[in-house]
Amino acid sequence: MTSPLEGIKVIDMTEVQSGPSCTQMLAWFGAEVIKIERPGGGDPTRNELTDLPGMDGLYYLQLNSNKRSMGLNVKTPEGKEILTKLLREADVFVENLHPGAADELGFSWEEVHKINPRIVYGSITGFDENSPYANVKCYEPIAQCAGGAASTTGWWSGENNLPTQSGAALGDSNTGMHLLIGLLAALLQRDKTGVGQHVRQSMQASVLNLCRVKLRDQLILEHTGRLTNYPQYPNGVFGDTVPRSGNIEGGGVFGWCYKCKGWETDPNAYVYIVLQREDKAFEAAAKALGKPEWINDPKFSTADARDKNKEEIYREIEQFTIGKDKFEAVAELSKAGVPCGPVLSLKEIENDRSLRENGTIVEVEQIKRGKYLTVGMPMKFSDFTPEIKGAPLLGQDTDPILAGLGYTQEQIVKLRNDCSGQNGFAKLAKWFCIAFKV
């Protein structure tokens, strides 16, 4: 089986989540990904939110599988020389350093392009270059706040009417996936032109791309003064910006989250149900919900009428769902073609047999730790299935990477000996010794 990116070499100088999520996917696609890590500690996530003493954290493991690790101090002349050699033979270079940091190290887009005109250079920043926040350090919640997600997520009234971030990594992993798309497109263009290019992806822009329907709503609000699909309509007051809207579906259909049996003790005993706008689909839903009278009732028979009577519909549907567990409700309604789904906890997802069978969740063997679970390849191919492996220990691949660059075994041994003061290559050994933790 040939992997899609077999033969592609990636130099990965990213940390934490946004960059590693991108380069991990490149590795799953078959690229050789060499992760350049800071001497001493490596990627910060190795030591964040750890669950087992002396082991790399799951945060690191779930974002760095299938990669190789090289400890390298790129601030030293020797480290710069080695990175330059790696870049000369690479296809892709990815960094998510603080704005300007790559330039200060001597590895800006312009310099790397001189080293290797064919290389595709990927950068992740919090904000675009011309943003007033261009030099602001950005984290996941900051990106969600700046990209339109937090201001439009959450409850719309009462003490819980607060900007709320999503539990999904809209700012981090989502940005990594956006950059991934750009890098793949740039590689295809390079096949036509022979020349690489710089692909820049900001976290703010990635979040906003997933909030485009909220920009749609902003324009509708400015034109009409109301948003008929929002729970504030018809009796609430709209301001001049898109409000938070709880659990509405977000499109033109009627969607909401309803309590099911056991909701008093289970915070996830809920089901999401959508009433479609089309007459035939609504009629089927009304019958399945035990409300055939809705079909000819002018309060409910049209989509516009339903928008004006949301609260009554919410109450009536919940009378149907509250006597059933969420799986029973889905089983019953789906027979009638009603779009619906259970609210699944992470515990339920972890133990979902179907997700294990189709590779969405995989069990991976990790050096020292043993087996752990991670999210697998989200897309499924007809002629390719990635073999998801463990994440590398810090610096575990330094020897073979140096050998691949032309260092002899004798030279590598000399570097190791220098760690104990036996030779005179102190500067180069500074990064090498630490990377091997000797």
C-alpha positions as a Markdown table, in Angstrom:
| # | Residue | x | y | z |
|---|---|---|---|---|
| 1 | Met | 0.0 | 0.0 | 0.0 |
| 2 | Thr | 1.4 | 3.4 | -1.0 |
| 3 | Ser | 0.8 | 6.2 | 1.4 |
| 4 | Pro | -0.4 | 9.6 | -0.1 |
| 5 | Leu | 2.7 | 11.5 | 1.1 |
| 6 | Glu | 5.3 | 8.8 | 0.8 |
| 7 | Gly | 8.6 | 10.4 | 0.0 |
| 8 | Ile | 7.7 | 13.8 | 1.4 |
| 9 | Lys | 10.0 | 15.1 | 4.2 |
| 10 | Val | 8.7 | 17.6 | 6.8 |
| 11 | Ile | 10.8 | 19.6 | 9.3 |
| 12 | Asp | 8.4 | 20.2 | 12.2 |
| 13 | Met | 9.4 | 23.1 | 14.4 |
| 14 | Thr | 6.0 | 23.4 | 16.2 |
| 15 | Glu | 4.8 | 23.0 | 19.7 |
| 16 | Val | 1.7 | 22.4 | 21.8 |
| 17 | Gln | -1.4 | 21.8 | 19.6 |
| 18 | Ser | -2.0 | 24.0 | 16.5 |
| 19 | Gly | 1.2 | 23.0 | 14.7 |
| 20 | Pro | 1.6 | 19.5 | 15.9 |
| 21 | Ser | -2.0 | 18.6 | 14.9 |
| 22 | Cys | -1.1 | 19.6 | 11.3 |
| 23 | Thr | 2.2 | 17.8 | 11.2 |
| 24 | Gln | 0.8 | 14.7 | 12.8 |
| 25 | Met | -1.7 | 14.4 | 10.0 |
| 26 | Leu | 1.1 | 14.8 | 7.5 |
| 27 | Ala | 2.9 | 11.9 | 9.2 |
| 28 | Trp | -0.3 | 9.8 | 9.1 |
| 29 | Phe | -0.5 | 10.5 | 5.4 |
| 30 | Gly | 3.0 | 8.9 | 5.1 |
| 31 | Ala | 5.4 | 11.9 | 5.2 |
| 32 | Glu | 8.6 | 11.6 | 7.2 |
| 33 | Val | 8.1 | 14.2 | 9.9 |
| 34 | Ile | 11.2 | 15.2 | 11.9 |
| 35 | Lys | 10.2 | 17.1 | 15.1 |
| 36 | Ile | 12.8 | 19.6 | 16.2 |
| 37 | Glu | 12.6 | 19.9 | 20.0 |
| 38 | Arg | 14.1 | 22.3 | 22.5 |
| 39 | Pro | 17.0 | 20.8 | 24.5 |
| 40 | Gly | 16.1 | 19.9 | 28.1 |
| 41 | Gly | 12.4 | 19.5 | 28.0 |
| 42 | Gly | 11.2 | 19.3 | 24.4 |
| 43 | Asp | 7.6 | 20.1 | 23.5 |
| 44 | Pro | 6.0 | 21.6 | 26.6 |
| 45 | Thr | 3.0 | 19.2 | 26.3 |
| 46 | Arg | 5.4 | 16.3 | 27.3 |
| 47 | Asn | 5.1 | 17.6 | 30.8 |
| 48 | Glu | 1.6 | 19.1 | 30.9 |
| 49 | Leu | -1.4 | 17.4 | 32.4 |
| 50 | Thr | 0.5 | 14.2 | 33.1 |
| 51 | Asp | -1.3 | 11.2 | 34.4 |
| 52 | Leu | 1.6 | 8.8 | 35.0 |
| 53 | Pro | 4.8 | 9.8 | 36.8 |
| 54 | Gly | 7.9 | 9.8 | 34.6 |
| 55 | Met | 5.9 | 9.4 | 31.4 |
| 56 | Asp | 5.2 | 11.8 | 28.5 |
| 57 | Gly | 1.7 | 13.3 | 28.9 |
| 58 | Leu | -1.2 | 12.2 | 26.9 |
| 59 | Tyr | -1.5 | 15.8 | 25.5 |
| 60 | Tyr | 1.8 | 15.3 | 23.8 |
| 61 | Leu | 1.1 | 11.6 | 22.8 |
| 62 | Gln | -2.1 | 12.4 | 21.0 |
| 63 | Leu | -0.6 | 15.1 | 18.8 |
| 64 | Asn | 2.8 | 13.6 | 17.9 |
| 65 | Ser | 2.4 | 10.0 | 16.8 |
| 66 | Asn | 4.3 | 8.7 | 13.8 |
| 67 | Lys | 6.9 | 11.4 | 14.0 |
| 68 | Arg | 10.7 | 11.3 | 14.6 |
| 69 | Ser | 12.2 | 13.5 | 17.4 |
| 70 | Met | 15.5 | 15.3 | 17.2 |
| 71 | Gly | 16.7 | 17.5 | 20.1 |
| 72 | Leu | 18.4 | 20.6 | 18.6 |
| 73 | Asn | 19.4 | 24.0 | 19.9 |
| 74 | Val | 18.9 | 26.1 | 16.8 |
| 75 | Lys | 20.3 | 29.2 | 18.6 |
| 76 | Thr | 23.9 | 27.8 | 18.3 |
| 77 | Pro | 25.9 | 28.0 | 15.1 |
| 78 | Glu | 26.2 | 24.2 | 15.1 |
| 79 | Gly | 22.5 | 23.8 | 15.5 |
| 80 | Lys | 21.7 | 26.3 | 12.7 |
| 81 | Glu | 24.1 | 24.4 | 10.4 |
| 82 | Ile | 22.3 | 21.1 | 11.1 |
| 83 | Leu | 18.9 | 22.6 | 10.6 |
| 84 | Thr | 20.1 | 24.1 | 7.4 |
| 85 | Lys | 21.2 | 20.7 | 6.1 |
| 86 | Leu | 17.8 | 19.3 | 7.0 |
| 87 | Leu | 16.0 | 22.1 | 5.2 |
| 88 | Arg | 18.0 | 21.6 | 2.0 |
| 89 | Glu | 16.5 | 18.1 | 1.5 |
| 90 | Ala | 13.0 | 18.8 | 2.9 |
| 91 | Asp | 9.8 | 19.4 | 1.2 |
| 92 | Val | 7.9 | 21.2 | 4.0 |
| 93 | Phe | 8.9 | 23.3 | 6.9 |
| 94 | Val | 6.3 | 24.2 | 9.6 |
| 95 | Glu | 6.6 | 26.6 | 12.5 |
| 96 | Asn | 4.3 | 28.1 | 15.0 |
| 97 | Leu | 6.8 | 30.2 | 16.9 |
| 98 | His | 5.9 | 33.7 | 18.4 |
| 99 | Pro | 5.7 | 36.2 | 15.5 |
| 100 | Gly | 9.2 | 37.2 | 14.5 |
| 101 | Ala | 11.0 | 34.3 | 16.3 |
| 102 | Ala | 11.8 | 32.4 | 13.2 |
| 103 | Asp | 13.3 | 35.5 | 11.7 |
| 104 | Glu | 15.5 | 36.1 | 14.7 |
| 105 | Leu | 16.8 | 32.6 | 14.5 |
| 106 | Gly | 17.7 | 33.2 | 10.8 |
| 107 | Phe | 15.0 | 30.9 | 9.4 |
| 108 | Ser | 12.5 | 33.3 | 8.0 |
| 109 | Trp | 10.6 | 32.4 | 4.9 |
| 110 | Glu | 13.0 | 34.5 | 2.8 |
| 111 | Glu | 16.1 | 32.8 | 4.2 |
| 112 | Val | 14.6 | 29.3 | 4.0 |
| 113 | His | 13.5 | 29.9 | 0.4 |
| 114 | Lys | 17.1 | 30.8 | -0.4 |
| 115 | Ile | 18.3 | 27.5 | 1.2 |
| 116 | Asn | 15.7 | 25.5 | -0.7 |
| 117 | Pro | 13.6 | 27.2 | -3.3 |
| 118 | Arg | 11.3 | 24.1 | -3.6 |
| 119 | Ile | 10.4 | 24.0 | 0.1 |
| 120 | Val | 6.8 | 24.8 | 1.2 |
| 121 | Tyr | 7.0 | 26.9 | 4.4 |
| 122 | Gly | 4.0 | 26.8 | 6.7 |
| 123 | Ser | 3.4 | 29.3 | 9.6 |
| 124 | Ile | 0.8 | 29.5 | 12.3 |
| 125 | Thr | 0.2 | 32.8 | 14.1 |
| 126 | Gly | -2.5 | 34.1 | 16.3 |
| 127 | Phe | -3.4 | 36.9 | 13.9 |
| 128 | Asp | -2.6 | 38.0 | 10.4 |
| 129 | Glu | 0.4 | 40.2 | 9.7 |
| 130 | Asn | -1.7 | 43.4 | 9.2 |
| 131 | Ser | -3.8 | 42.9 | 12.3 |
| 132 | Pro | -3.5 | 45.3 | 15.2 |
| 133 | Tyr | -3.0 | 42.2 | 17.3 |
| 134 | Ala | -0.2 | 40.8 | 15.1 |
| 135 | Asn | 2.3 | 40.6 | 17.9 |
| 136 | Val | 0.0 | 39.3 | 20.5 |
| 137 | Lys | 0.6 | 35.8 | 21.8 |
| 138 | Cys | -2.5 | 33.7 | 21.1 |
| 139 | Tyr | -4.0 | 30.7 | 22.8 |
| 140 | Glu | -7.1 | 28.6 | 22.0 |
| 141 | Pro | -9.6 | 30.7 | 24.0 |
| 142 | Ile | -8.1 | 34.0 | 22.7 |
| 143 | Ala | -8.6 | 32.8 | 19.1 |
| 144 | Gln | -12.2 | 31.8 | 19.8 |
| 145 | Cys | -12.8 | 35.2 | 21.3 |
| 146 | Ala | -11.2 | 37.1 | 18.5 |
| 147 | Gly | -12.8 | 34.9 | 15.7 |
| 148 | Gly | -16.4 | 35.3 | 16.5 |
| 149 | Ala | -17.1 | 32.0 | 18.3 |
| 150 | Ala | -17.2 | 33.1 | 21.9 |
| 151 | Ser | -19.4 | 36.1 | 21.4 |
| 152 | Thr | -22.0 | 33.9 | 19.7 |
| 153 | Thr | -21.8 | 30.8 | 21.9 |
| 154 | Gly | -23.7 | 30.3 | 25.1 |
| 155 | Trp | -27.0 | 31.3 | 26.7 |
| 156 | Trp | -28.6 | 34.6 | 25.7 |
| 157 | Ser | -30.1 | 35.8 | 29.0 |
| 158 | Gly | -29.6 | 35.8 | 32.7 |
| 159 | Glu | -26.4 | 35.4 | 34.7 |
| 160 | Asn | -25.1 | 32.8 | 32.2 |
| 161 | Asn | -25.2 | 35.3 | 29.3 |
| 162 | Leu | -21.4 | 35.3 | 29.0 |
| 163 | Pro | -19.0 | 34.8 | 26.1 |
| 164 | Thr | -18.4 | 31.1 | 26.0 |
| 165 | Gln | -15.7 | 29.0 | 24.3 |
| 166 | Ser | -16.4 | 25.8 | 22.6 |
| 167 | Gly | -15.1 | 22.5 | 24.0 |
| 168 | Ala | -13.8 | 21.8 | 20.5 |
| 169 | Ala | -10.3 | 23.1 | 19.6 |
| 170 | Leu | -11.5 | 25.7 | 17.1 |
| 171 | Gly | -8.4 | 27.8 | 17.6 |
| 172 | Asp | -5.8 | 25.1 | 17.8 |
| 173 | Ser | -6.5 | 21.9 | 16.0 |
| 174 | Asn | -8.8 | 23.6 | 13.6 |
| 175 | Thr | -6.1 | 26.0 | 12.6 |
| 176 | Gly | -3.7 | 23.0 | 12.1 |
| 177 | Met | -6.3 | 21.4 | 9.7 |
| 178 | His | -6.6 | 24.7 | 7.8 |
| 179 | Leu | -2.8 | 24.9 | 7.4 |
| 180 | Leu | -2.7 | 21.3 | 6.4 |
| 181 | Ile | -5.1 | 22.1 | 3.5 |
| 182 | Gly | -2.9 | 25.0 | 2.5 |
| 183 | Leu | 0.3 | 22.9 | 2.6 |
| 184 | Leu | -1.2 | 20.2 | 0.5 |
| 185 | Ala | -2.4 | 22.7 | -2.1 |
| 186 | Ala | 1.1 | 24.4 | -2.1 |
| 187 | Leu | 2.7 | 21.0 | -2.7 |
| 188 | Leu | 0.4 | 20.4 | -5.7 |
| 189 | Gln | 1.3 | 23.8 | -7.1 |
| 190 | Arg | 5.0 | 23.1 | -6.6 |
| 191 | Asp | 4.6 | 20.1 | -8.8 |
| 192 | Lys | 3.5 | 22.5 | -11.6 |
| 193 | Thr | 5.9 | 25.4 | -10.9 |
| 194 | Gly | 8.9 | 23.7 | -9.3 |
| 195 | Val | 8.9 | 26.4 | -6.6 |
| 196 | Gly | 7.6 | 26.4 | -3.0 |
| 197 | Gln | 5.7 | 29.2 | -1.3 |
| 198 | His | 4.9 | 30.5 | 2.1 |
| 199 | Val | 1.5 | 29.4 | 3.6 |
| 200 | Arg | 0.4 | 31.5 | 6.5 |
| 201 | Gln | -2.6 | 30.6 | 8.7 |
| 202 | Ser | -3.8 | 32.7 | 11.6 |
| 203 | Met | -5.9 | 31.2 | 14.4 |
| 204 | Gln | -8.3 | 34.1 | 14.2 |
| 205 | Ala | -9.0 | 33.4 | 10.5 |
| 206 | Ser | -9.5 | 29.7 | 11.1 |
| 207 | Val | -12.1 | 30.3 | 13.8 |
| 208 | Leu | -13.9 | 32.9 | 11.7 |
| 209 | Asn | -14.0 | 30.5 | 8.8 |
| 210 | Leu | -16.1 | 28.2 | 10.9 |
| 211 | Cys | -18.2 | 31.1 | 12.0 |
| 212 | Arg | -19.2 | 32.3 | 8.6 |
| 213 | Val | -22.9 | 31.5 | 9.2 |
| 214 | Lys | -22.7 | 34.0 | 12.1 |
| 215 | Leu | -21.4 | 36.7 | 9.7 |
| 216 | Arg | -24.4 | 35.7 | 7.6 |
| 217 | Asp | -26.6 | 36.3 | 10.6 |
| 218 | Gln | -24.9 | 39.7 | 11.2 |
| 219 | Leu | -25.8 | 40.8 | 7.7 |
| 220 | Ile | -29.3 | 39.5 | 7.9 |
| 221 | Leu | -29.7 | 41.4 | 11.3 |
| 222 | Glu | -28.5 | 44.6 | 9.7 |
| 223 | His | -30.9 | 44.3 | 6.8 |
| 224 | Thr | -34.0 | 43.1 | 8.7 |
| 225 | Gly | -33.5 | 44.0 | 12.4 |
| 226 | Arg | -34.3 | 40.4 | 13.5 |
| 227 | Leu | -33.2 | 36.8 | 13.3 |
| 228 | Thr | -36.3 | 34.6 | 13.0 |
| 229 | Asn | -34.4 | 31.3 | 13.7 |
| 230 | Tyr | -33.1 | 32.6 | 17.0 |
| 231 | Pro | -34.9 | 31.9 | 20.3 |
| 232 | Gln | -35.3 | 35.7 | 20.9 |
| 233 | Tyr | -37.7 | 35.8 | 18.0 |
| 234 | Pro | -40.5 | 36.9 | 18.0 |
| 235 | Asn | -40.8 | 38.4 | 21.5 |
| 236 | Gly | -37.2 | 39.3 | 22.3 |
| 237 | Val | -35.3 | 42.5 | 21.5 |
| 238 | Phe | -32.4 | 42.4 | 19.1 |
| 239 | Gly | -29.4 | 44.7 | 19.3 |
| 240 | Asp | -27.0 | 45.6 | 16.6 |
| 241 | Thr | -24.9 | 42.5 | 16.8 |
| 242 | Val | -25.5 | 38.7 | 16.6 |
| 243 | Pro | -26.6 | 37.5 | 20.1 |
| 244 | Arg | -25.9 | 34.2 | 21.7 |
| 245 | Ser | -28.5 | 31.7 | 20.9 |
| 246 | Gly | -28.2 | 28.6 | 23.1 |
| 247 | Asn | -28.8 | 25.4 | 21.2 |
| 248 | Ile | -30.4 | 26.5 | 18.0 |
| 249 | Glu | -29.4 | 24.6 | 14.9 |
| 250 | Gly | -27.8 | 27.6 | 13.2 |
| 251 | Gly | -29.4 | 27.2 | 9.8 |
| 252 | Gly | -33.0 | 27.7 | 8.7 |
| 253 | Val | -34.3 | 24.5 | 10.3 |
| 254 | Phe | -35.8 | 24.2 | 13.7 |
| 255 | Gly | -33.4 | 22.4 | 16.1 |
| 256 | Trp | -33.1 | 22.1 | 19.9 |
| 257 | Cys | -31.7 | 19.9 | 22.6 |
| 258 | Tyr | -34.2 | 18.1 | 24.8 |
| 259 | Lys | -34.2 | 16.4 | 28.2 |
| 260 | Cys | -34.5 | 12.6 | 28.3 |
| 261 | Lys | -35.1 | 10.1 | 31.0 |
| 262 | Gly | -32.4 | 10.4 | 33.7 |
| 263 | Trp | -31.6 | 14.0 | 33.1 |
| 264 | Glu | -31.8 | 14.8 | 36.8 |
| 265 | Thr | -28.6 | 12.8 | 37.5 |
| 266 | Asp | -27.0 | 12.5 | 34.1 |
| 267 | Pro | -25.9 | 15.9 | 32.6 |
| 268 | Asn | -25.8 | 14.3 | 29.2 |
| 269 | Ala | -29.2 | 12.7 | 29.1 |
| 270 | Tyr | -30.3 | 14.8 | 26.2 |
| 271 | Val | -31.2 | 14.3 | 22.6 |
| 272 | Tyr | -30.9 | 16.8 | 19.7 |
| 273 | Ile | -33.9 | 16.9 | 17.3 |
| 274 | Val | -34.3 | 18.9 | 14.1 |
| 275 | Leu | -37.6 | 19.7 | 12.4 |
| 276 | Gln | -37.0 | 20.2 | 8.8 |
| 277 | Arg | -38.8 | 23.0 | 6.8 |
| 278 | Glu | -40.2 | 20.8 | 4.0 |
| 279 | Asp | -43.9 | 19.9 | 4.5 |
| 280 | Lys | -43.4 | 16.1 | 3.9 |
| 281 | Ala | -40.5 | 15.9 | 6.4 |
| 282 | Phe | -42.4 | 17.9 | 9.0 |
| 283 | Glu | -45.5 | 15.8 | 8.7 |
| 284 | Ala | -43.4 | 12.6 | 9.3 |
| 285 | Ala | -41.8 | 14.2 | 12.4 |
| 286 | Ala | -45.2 | 15.4 | 13.8 |
| 287 | Lys | -46.6 | 11.8 | 13.5 |
| 288 | Ala | -43.5 | 10.3 | 15.1 |
| 289 | Leu | -43.6 | 12.8 | 18.0 |
| 290 | Gly | -47.3 | 11.9 | 18.6 |
| 291 | Lys | -48.5 | 15.3 | 17.4 |
| 292 | Pro | -50.3 | 14.6 | 14.1 |
| 293 | Glu | -52.6 | 17.5 | 14.8 |
| 294 | Trp | -49.7 | 19.9 | 14.1 |
| 295 | Ile | -49.9 | 19.1 | 10.4 |
| 296 | Asn | -53.0 | 21.2 | 10.0 |
| 297 | Asp | -52.6 | 23.6 | 12.9 |
| 298 | Pro | -51.7 | 27.1 | 11.5 |
| 299 | Lys | -49.5 | 27.6 | 14.6 |
| 300 | Phe | -47.2 | 24.8 | 13.5 |
| 301 | Ser | -47.9 | 23.8 | 9.9 |
| 302 | Thr | -45.4 | 26.1 | 8.2 |
| 303 | Ala | -41.8 | 26.8 | 9.0 |
| 304 | Asp | -42.5 | 30.5 | 9.6 |
| 305 | Ala | -45.3 | 29.7 | 12.0 |
| 306 | Arg | -43.0 | 27.3 | 13.9 |
| 307 | Asp | -40.4 | 30.1 | 14.3 |
| 308 | Lys | -43.1 | 32.2 | 16.0 |
| 309 | Asn | -44.1 | 29.5 | 18.4 |
| 310 | Lys | -40.8 | 28.0 | 19.5 |
| 311 | Glu | -41.4 | 27.8 | 23.2 |
| 312 | Glu | -44.6 | 25.8 | 22.8 |
| 313 | Ile | -42.9 | 23.4 | 20.4 |
| 314 | Tyr | -39.9 | 23.0 | 22.8 |
| 315 | Arg | -42.3 | 22.1 | 25.7 |
| 316 | Glu | -44.3 | 19.7 | 23.6 |
| 317 | Ile | -41.3 | 17.8 | 22.2 |
| 318 | Glu | -39.8 | 17.5 | 25.6 |
| 319 | Gln | -42.9 | 15.8 | 26.9 |
| 320 | Phe | -42.2 | 13.2 | 24.3 |
| 321 | Thr | -38.4 | 12.8 | 25.0 |
| 322 | Ile | -38.4 | 13.0 | 28.8 |
| 323 | Gly | -40.1 | 9.6 | 29.1 |
| 324 | Lys | -37.4 | 7.8 | 27.0 |
| 325 | Asp | -33.7 | 7.5 | 27.3 |
| 326 | Lys | -31.7 | 9.3 | 24.6 |
| 327 | Phe | -31.0 | 6.1 | 22.7 |
| 328 | Glu | -34.7 | 5.1 | 22.7 |
| 329 | Ala | -35.7 | 8.5 | 21.5 |
| 330 | Val | -33.2 | 8.4 | 18.6 |
| 331 | Ala | -34.2 | 4.9 | 17.6 |
| 332 | Glu | -37.9 | 5.8 | 17.5 |
| 333 | Leu | -37.5 | 9.1 | 15.7 |
| 334 | Ser | -34.9 | 8.0 | 13.2 |
| 335 | Lys | -37.3 | 5.3 | 11.9 |
| 336 | Ala | -39.5 | 8.2 | 10.6 |
| 337 | Gly | -36.5 | 10.0 | 9.1 |
| 338 | Val | -36.3 | 12.7 | 11.7 |
| 339 | Pro | -32.8 | 14.1 | 12.1 |
| 340 | Cys | -31.7 | 13.5 | 15.7 |
| 341 | Gly | -28.8 | 12.3 | 17.8 |
| 342 | Pro | -27.9 | 11.6 | 21.4 |
| 343 | Val | -25.6 | 13.8 | 23.4 |
| 344 | Leu | -22.7 | 11.5 | 24.0 |
| 345 | Ser | -20.3 | 11.9 | 26.9 |
| 346 | Leu | -16.6 | 11.3 | 26.3 |
| 347 | Lys | -16.9 | 8.1 | 28.4 |
| 348 | Glu | -19.6 | 6.8 | 26.0 |
| 349 | Ile | -17.4 | 7.8 | 23.0 |
| 350 | Glu | -14.4 | 6.1 | 24.5 |
| 351 | Asn | -16.3 | 2.9 | 24.7 |
| 352 | Asp | -18.2 | 3.1 | 21.4 |
| 353 | Arg | -17.4 | -0.1 | 19.6 |
| 354 | Ser | -18.2 | 1.2 | 16.2 |
| 355 | Leu | -15.6 | 4.0 | 16.6 |
| 356 | Arg | -13.0 | 1.5 | 17.5 |
| 357 | Glu | -13.9 | -0.7 | 14.5 |
| 358 | Asn | -13.7 | 2.0 | 11.9 |
| 359 | Gly | -10.5 | 3.5 | 13.3 |
| 360 | Thr | -11.9 | 6.8 | 14.6 |
| 361 | Ile | -10.5 | 5.8 | 18.0 |
| 362 | Val | -7.4 | 3.7 | 18.0 |
| 363 | Glu | -5.3 | 2.0 | 20.6 |
| 364 | Val | -1.6 | 2.7 | 20.2 |
| 365 | Glu | 1.5 | 1.1 | 21.7 |
| 366 | Gln | 3.8 | 3.6 | 23.3 |
| 367 | Ile | 7.4 | 3.2 | 24.4 |
| 368 | Lys | 7.6 | 2.8 | 28.2 |
| 369 | Arg | 3.9 | 3.7 | 28.8 |
| 370 | Gly | 2.3 | 0.8 | 27.0 |
| 371 | Lys | -1.1 | 1.2 | 25.3 |
| 372 | Tyr | -3.1 | 4.4 | 25.2 |
| 373 | Leu | -6.1 | 5.6 | 23.2 |
| 374 | Thr | -6.1 | 8.4 | 20.7 |
| 375 | Val | -8.3 | 9.8 | 18.0 |
| 376 | Gly | -7.5 | 8.2 | 14.7 |
| 377 | Met | -7.7 | 9.3 | 11.1 |
| 378 | Pro | -11.0 | 11.2 | 10.8 |
| 379 | Met | -11.3 | 10.7 | 7.0 |
| 380 | Lys | -11.6 | 7.2 | 5.5 |
| 381 | Phe | -9.9 | 6.2 | 2.2 |
| 382 | Ser | -10.9 | 3.3 | -0.1 |
| 383 | Asp | -7.2 | 2.4 | -0.8 |
| 384 | Phe | -5.3 | 3.7 | 2.2 |
| 385 | Thr | -5.4 | 3.1 | 6.0 |
| 386 | Pro | -2.7 | 4.7 | 8.1 |
| 387 | Glu | -0.8 | 2.7 | 10.6 |
| 388 | Ile | -0.9 | 4.9 | 13.7 |
| 389 | Lys | 2.2 | 4.4 | 15.9 |
| 390 | Gly | 3.4 | 5.9 | 19.1 |
| 391 | Ala | 5.0 | 9.3 | 19.6 |
| 392 | Pro | 8.8 | 9.5 | 19.9 |
| 393 | Leu | 10.7 | 9.9 | 23.1 |
| 394 | Leu | 12.7 | 13.2 | 23.3 |
| 395 | Gly | 15.6 | 12.9 | 20.9 |
| 396 | Gln | 15.2 | 9.2 | 20.2 |
| 397 | Asp | 15.9 | 9.6 | 16.5 |
| 398 | Thr | 18.9 | 12.0 | 16.7 |
| 399 | Asp | 21.5 | 9.2 | 15.9 |
| 400 | Pro | 19.9 | 8.1 | 12.6 |
| 401 | Ile | 19.0 | 11.6 | 11.6 |
| 402 | Leu | 22.6 | 12.7 | 12.0 |
| 403 | Ala | 23.7 | 9.7 | 10.1 |
| 404 | Gly | 21.4 | 10.6 | 7.3 |
| 405 | Leu | 23.0 | 14.0 | 7.1 |
| 406 | Gly | 26.4 | 12.4 | 6.6 |
| 407 | Tyr | 27.7 | 12.2 | 10.2 |
| 408 | Thr | 29.8 | 9.1 | 10.7 |
| 409 | Gln | 29.3 | 6.8 | 13.6 |
| 410 | Glu | 32.7 | 7.9 | 14.8 |
| 411 | Gln | 31.6 | 11.5 | 14.8 |
| 412 | Ile | 28.5 | 10.7 | 16.7 |
| 413 | Val | 30.4 | 8.7 | 19.3 |
| 414 | Lys | 32.8 | 11.6 | 19.7 |
| 415 | Leu | 29.9 | 13.9 | 20.4 |
| 416 | Arg | 28.6 | 11.5 | 23.1 |
| 417 | Asn | 32.1 | 11.2 | 24.7 |
| 418 | Asp | 32.2 | 15.0 | 24.8 |
| 419 | Cys | 29.3 | 15.0 | 27.2 |
| 420 | Ser | 31.6 | 13.6 | 29.8 |
| 421 | Gly | 34.4 | 16.1 | 28.9 |
| 422 | Gln | 36.6 | 13.7 | 26.9 |
| 423 | Asn | 36.7 | 15.7 | 23.7 |
| 424 | Gly | 36.7 | 19.3 | 22.6 |
| 425 | Phe | 33.4 | 19.7 | 20.8 |
| 426 | Ala | 31.6 | 21.4 | 23.7 |
| 427 | Lys | 29.4 | 23.8 | 21.7 |
| 428 | Leu | 27.9 | 21.1 | 19.5 |
| 429 | Ala | 27.6 | 18.6 | 22.4 |
| 430 | Lys | 25.7 | 21.2 | 24.3 |
| 431 | Trp | 22.5 | 20.5 | 22.4 |
| 432 | Phe | 23.3 | 16.8 | 21.7 |
| 433 | Cys | 23.9 | 15.7 | 25.3 |
| 434 | Ile | 20.8 | 17.4 | 26.6 |
| 435 | Ala | 18.7 | 15.9 | 23.8 |
| 436 | Phe | 19.8 | 12.4 | 24.8 |
| 437 | Lys | 19.3 | 13.2 | 28.5 |
| 438 | Val | 22.7 | 11.8 | 29.3 |
